[in-house]
Coordinates of C-alpha atoms in Angstrom, one line a residue:
M700 CA 255.7 196.5 33.6
S701 CA 256.5 192.8 34.2
P702 CA 255.3 190.3 31.7
N703 CA 252.6 187.7 32.5
I704 CA 254.7 184.7 33.4
K705 CA 252.2 182.3 32.1
D706 CA 252.4 183.9 28.7
L707 CA 256.2 183.3 28.6
F708 CA 255.6 179.6 28.2
D709 CA 253.5 180.1 25.1
L710 CA 255.3 178.7 22.0
T711 CA 252.5 179.6 19.5
G712 CA 254.0 180.6 16.2
R713 CA 257.4 179.1 16.9
K714 CA 258.9 176.2 14.9
A715 CA 260.6 173.5 17.0
V716 CA 262.7 170.8 15.5
V717 CA 262.8 167.8 17.8
V718 CA 265.4 165.3 16.7
G719 CA 264.9 161.7 17.9
S720 CA 261.2 162.3 18.4
G721 CA 260.0 159.0 16.9
S722 CA 260.0 157.4 20.4
G723 CA 261.0 157.7 24.0
L724 CA 262.0 161.1 25.5
G725 CA 262.2 162.7 22.1
Q726 CA 258.5 161.8 21.4
A727 CA 257.5 163.1 24.9
S728 CA 259.4 166.3 24.2
A729 CA 257.7 166.8 20.9
L730 CA 254.2 166.2 22.4
G731 CA 255.0 168.6 25.2
L732 CA 256.1 171.4 22.9
A733 CA 253.1 170.9 20.7
D734 CA 250.9 171.3 23.8
F735 CA 252.4 174.7 24.4
G736 CA 251.6 175.7 20.8
A737 CA 254.8 175.0 18.8
E738 CA 254.8 173.8 15.3
V739 CA 256.8 170.7 15.7
I740 CA 259.1 169.2 13.1
V741 CA 259.3 165.5 14.2
A742 CA 262.8 164.5 13.0
D743 CA 264.0 160.9 13.3
L744 CA 265.8 158.2 11.4
N745 CA 262.8 156.0 12.1
V746 CA 260.3 157.4 9.7
E747 CA 257.5 155.2 11.0
G748 CA 258.1 156.4 14.5
A749 CA 258.1 160.0 13.3
A750 CA 254.8 159.4 11.5
D751 CA 253.3 158.0 14.8
T752 CA 254.4 161.1 16.7
V753 CA 253.0 163.4 14.0
R754 CA 249.7 161.6 14.3
L755 CA 249.5 161.9 18.0
I756 CA 250.2 165.6 17.9
Q757 CA 247.6 166.2 15.1
E758 CA 245.0 164.1 16.9
A759 CA 245.5 166.4 19.9
G760 CA 244.9 169.5 17.8
G761 CA 248.6 170.4 17.3
T762 CA 250.6 171.1 14.2
A763 CA 253.4 168.7 13.2
S764 CA 255.2 167.3 10.2
P765 CA 257.8 164.5 9.8
L766 CA 261.5 164.9 8.8
A767 CA 263.8 162.1 8.0
I768 CA 267.2 162.7 9.5
D769 CA 270.4 160.8 10.2
V770 CA 272.5 162.5 12.9
T771 CA 275.6 160.6 11.8
D772 CA 275.4 162.1 8.3
T773 CA 276.6 165.7 8.1
A774 CA 274.9 166.4 4.7
T775 CA 271.5 165.3 6.0
V776 CA 271.8 167.5 9.1
E777 CA 272.9 170.5 7.1
A778 CA 270.1 170.0 4.7
A779 CA 267.6 169.9 7.5
A780 CA 269.0 173.2 8.9
R781 CA 268.6 174.8 5.5
E782 CA 265.1 173.6 5.1
H783 CA 264.1 174.9 8.5
Q784 CA 266.1 178.1 8.7
D785 CA 263.2 179.7 10.6
A786 CA 263.4 177.2 13.5
E787 CA 263.5 178.9 16.9
V788 CA 263.9 175.7 19.0
L789 CA 266.1 172.7 18.5
V790 CA 265.9 169.7 20.8
I791 CA 268.5 167.0 20.4
T792 CA 267.5 163.7 22.0
P793 CA 269.1 160.8 20.1
G794 CA 271.1 158.4 22.3
Y795 CA 272.9 155.0 21.9
N796 CA 274.6 153.0 24.6
A797 CA 276.9 149.9 24.4
R798 CA 276.7 148.6 28.0
K799 CA 280.0 146.8 28.3
R800 CA 283.0 147.1 30.6
L801 CA 285.7 149.0 28.9
L802 CA 288.0 146.0 28.5
D803 CA 285.2 144.3 26.6
T804 CA 284.4 147.1 24.2
T805 CA 285.6 147.4 20.7
E806 CA 286.6 150.4 18.6
D807 CA 283.4 150.0 16.7
D808 CA 281.5 150.3 20.0
F809 CA 283.4 153.5 20.8
D810 CA 282.9 155.0 17.4
R811 CA 279.2 154.3 17.3
V812 CA 278.5 155.7 20.8
I813 CA 280.6 158.8 20.1
D814 CA 279.2 159.4 16.6
I815 CA 275.5 159.3 17.7
N816 CA 275.7 160.9 21.1
L817 CA 278.5 163.4 20.8
K818 CA 279.3 164.1 17.2
G819 CA 275.6 163.9 16.3
T820 CA 274.9 166.6 18.8
Y821 CA 277.9 168.6 17.5
R822 CA 276.6 168.4 13.9
L823 CA 273.1 169.5 14.9
M824 CA 274.3 172.3 17.2
K825 CA 276.6 173.6 14.5
A826 CA 274.1 173.6 11.6
F827 CA 271.1 175.0 13.5
G828 CA 273.2 177.3 15.7
A829 CA 274.4 179.1 12.6
T830 CA 270.9 179.8 11.3
M831 CA 269.7 180.8 14.7
A832 CA 272.6 183.2 15.2
A833 CA 271.9 184.7 11.8
N834 CA 268.3 185.2 12.9
G835 CA 269.3 186.7 16.2
K836 CA 267.2 184.3 18.3
G837 CA 266.8 180.7 19.3
S838 CA 266.9 178.0 22.0
I839 CA 268.9 174.8 21.7
V840 CA 268.2 172.0 24.2
T841 CA 270.7 169.1 24.2
F842 CA 270.2 165.8 26.0
A843 CA 273.1 164.6 28.1
S844 CA 272.6 162.3 31.0
F845 CA 273.2 162.0 34.7
R846 CA 275.9 159.6 33.5
A847 CA 277.8 162.7 32.5
L848 CA 278.3 163.2 36.3
V849 CA 278.3 159.7 37.8
V850 CA 279.1 156.3 36.3
E851 CA 278.8 152.6 36.9
P852 CA 280.6 149.6 35.3
G853 CA 279.6 149.3 31.7
Q854 CA 278.7 152.9 31.1
G855 CA 282.2 154.3 30.3
I856 CA 281.9 155.3 26.7
Y857 CA 278.4 156.5 27.0
A858 CA 279.3 158.6 30.1
A859 CA 282.3 160.1 28.3
A860 CA 280.1 161.0 25.3
K861 CA 277.4 162.6 27.5
A862 CA 280.0 164.6 29.5
G863 CA 281.2 165.9 26.1
V864 CA 277.7 167.0 25.3
V865 CA 277.6 169.0 28.5
Q866 CA 280.9 170.8 27.6
L867 CA 279.7 171.4 24.0
T868 CA 276.5 172.9 25.4
K869 CA 278.4 175.3 27.7
T870 CA 280.8 176.3 24.9
M871 CA 278.0 177.1 22.4
A872 CA 276.1 179.0 25.1
T873 CA 279.1 181.3 25.6
E874 CA 279.8 181.7 21.9
L875 CA 276.2 182.5 20.8
G876 CA 274.8 184.3 23.8
T877 CA 275.3 187.8 22.4
Q878 CA 273.6 186.7 19.2
G879 CA 270.4 185.8 21.0
V880 CA 270.8 182.1 21.1
R881 CA 270.5 180.2 24.4
V882 CA 271.9 176.6 24.8
N883 CA 271.1 174.3 27.7
A884 CA 271.5 170.7 28.5
I885 CA 269.0 168.3 30.2
L886 CA 270.5 165.4 32.2
P887 CA 267.8 162.8 32.5
G888 CA 268.0 160.1 35.2
S889 CA 266.3 156.7 35.1
F890 CA 263.6 157.0 32.5
E891 CA 261.6 154.0 31.2
T892 CA 262.4 154.2 27.4
P893 CA 263.5 151.8 24.7
L894 CA 267.1 152.8 25.6
T895 CA 266.7 151.2 29.1
T896 CA 265.0 147.9 27.9
Q897 CA 268.1 145.9 28.9
I898 CA 267.9 147.2 32.5
K899 CA 264.1 146.5 32.6
N900 CA 264.7 142.9 31.7
D901 CA 266.9 142.4 34.8
T902 CA 264.6 142.7 37.9
E903 CA 267.5 143.2 40.3
W904 CA 269.1 145.9 38.2
W905 CA 265.7 147.6 37.6
D906 CA 264.8 147.7 41.3
A907 CA 268.2 148.9 42.3
Y908 CA 267.8 151.9 40.0
A909 CA 264.4 152.7 41.4
N910 CA 265.6 152.5 45.0
K911 CA 268.6 154.8 44.3
S912 CA 266.5 157.9 43.5
A913 CA 264.9 160.0 46.2
L914 CA 261.5 159.3 44.7
K915 CA 262.1 155.6 44.7
R916 CA 260.8 155.0 41.2
W917 CA 261.6 155.2 37.5
A918 CA 260.3 158.1 35.5
K919 CA 257.8 158.0 32.7
P920 CA 258.7 159.7 29.4
H921 CA 256.2 162.5 29.8
E922 CA 258.0 163.7 32.9
I923 CA 260.8 165.2 30.8
A924 CA 258.4 167.5 28.8
G925 CA 258.1 170.2 31.4
A926 CA 261.9 170.8 31.5
V927 CA 262.1 170.9 27.7
A928 CA 259.2 173.4 27.4
F929 CA 260.8 175.6 30.1
L930 CA 264.1 175.7 28.4
A931 CA 262.6 176.2 24.9
S932 CA 260.4 179.1 26.0
D933 CA 260.9 182.7 27.1
A934 CA 260.2 181.6 30.6
S935 CA 263.9 180.7 30.7
S936 CA 265.1 183.8 28.9
Y937 CA 268.0 184.3 31.4
V938 CA 269.0 180.6 31.5
T939 CA 271.9 179.5 29.2
G940 CA 274.8 177.2 29.6
S941 CA 273.1 175.2 32.3
S942 CA 272.8 171.5 33.0
Q943 CA 269.3 170.7 34.2
L944 CA 269.0 167.4 36.1
V945 CA 265.7 165.6 35.8
D946 CA 266.7 162.6 37.9
G947 CA 264.2 162.1 40.6
G948 CA 266.8 163.2 43.2
W949 CA 269.3 160.5 42.2
M950 CA 272.3 162.9 42.5
A951 CA 271.0 164.3 45.8
N952 CA 270.5 160.9 47.4
D953 CA 273.3 158.8 48.8
G954 CA 271.0 155.8 48.5
R955 CA 273.1 153.2 50.3
F956 CA 271.3 153.2 53.6
E957 CA 268.5 155.0 55.4
P958 CA 269.3 155.4 59.1
K959 CA 266.5 155.2 61.7
V960 CA 267.0 158.8 63.0

């Protein structure tokens, strides 16, 4: 007999570690998973932001607790994985961008973007992937970006890092699939978050982004939560190694001109 599809989205009794959930898309992801019943570990370097997210979840009747974590520190990441060996969901959202043309970047820019976006994801996937594989179950959701697929001037290092996240995601999906662990990437488009403040402060740049998508607008953070909940839950039990665009149709839309036809 087929299961009740609605029940497959239920995360009651499952622990979800959401890294980078003190603000932005990470916070929206944590709130969404809590709405579906998960016990959420709100992990962030920003302990005040993490506390705010915990408060929001608890005020809504959910269960959450904070966790200080630095994705650039392997020991911290490994300690978090040991502390939460029973986690069935890991969501990796931290991001950092140095918006400069390549000729203007420094090696410090390169190292920081790669260390947070790519190597930080690697550290978390490796540490939590090992415990999930040992437990025979789990879902890892990485955050790449539509910039993994298409770039613009000033996005080079970030785009390279996010493309690397996509490939790490595919690799771990193939390596841990038979051990009950699914691994998928989400590729957000133009979301209004602290990471896009620089664009918001430039009206021409901001409007150009809005007009490029098929929906002709920027996304709000909560609009990422449905994709996260789907990939975290049993509703996506046969989905692994995928790259889920949440981009308002950016990649589908040429965007240069709308002919009168």
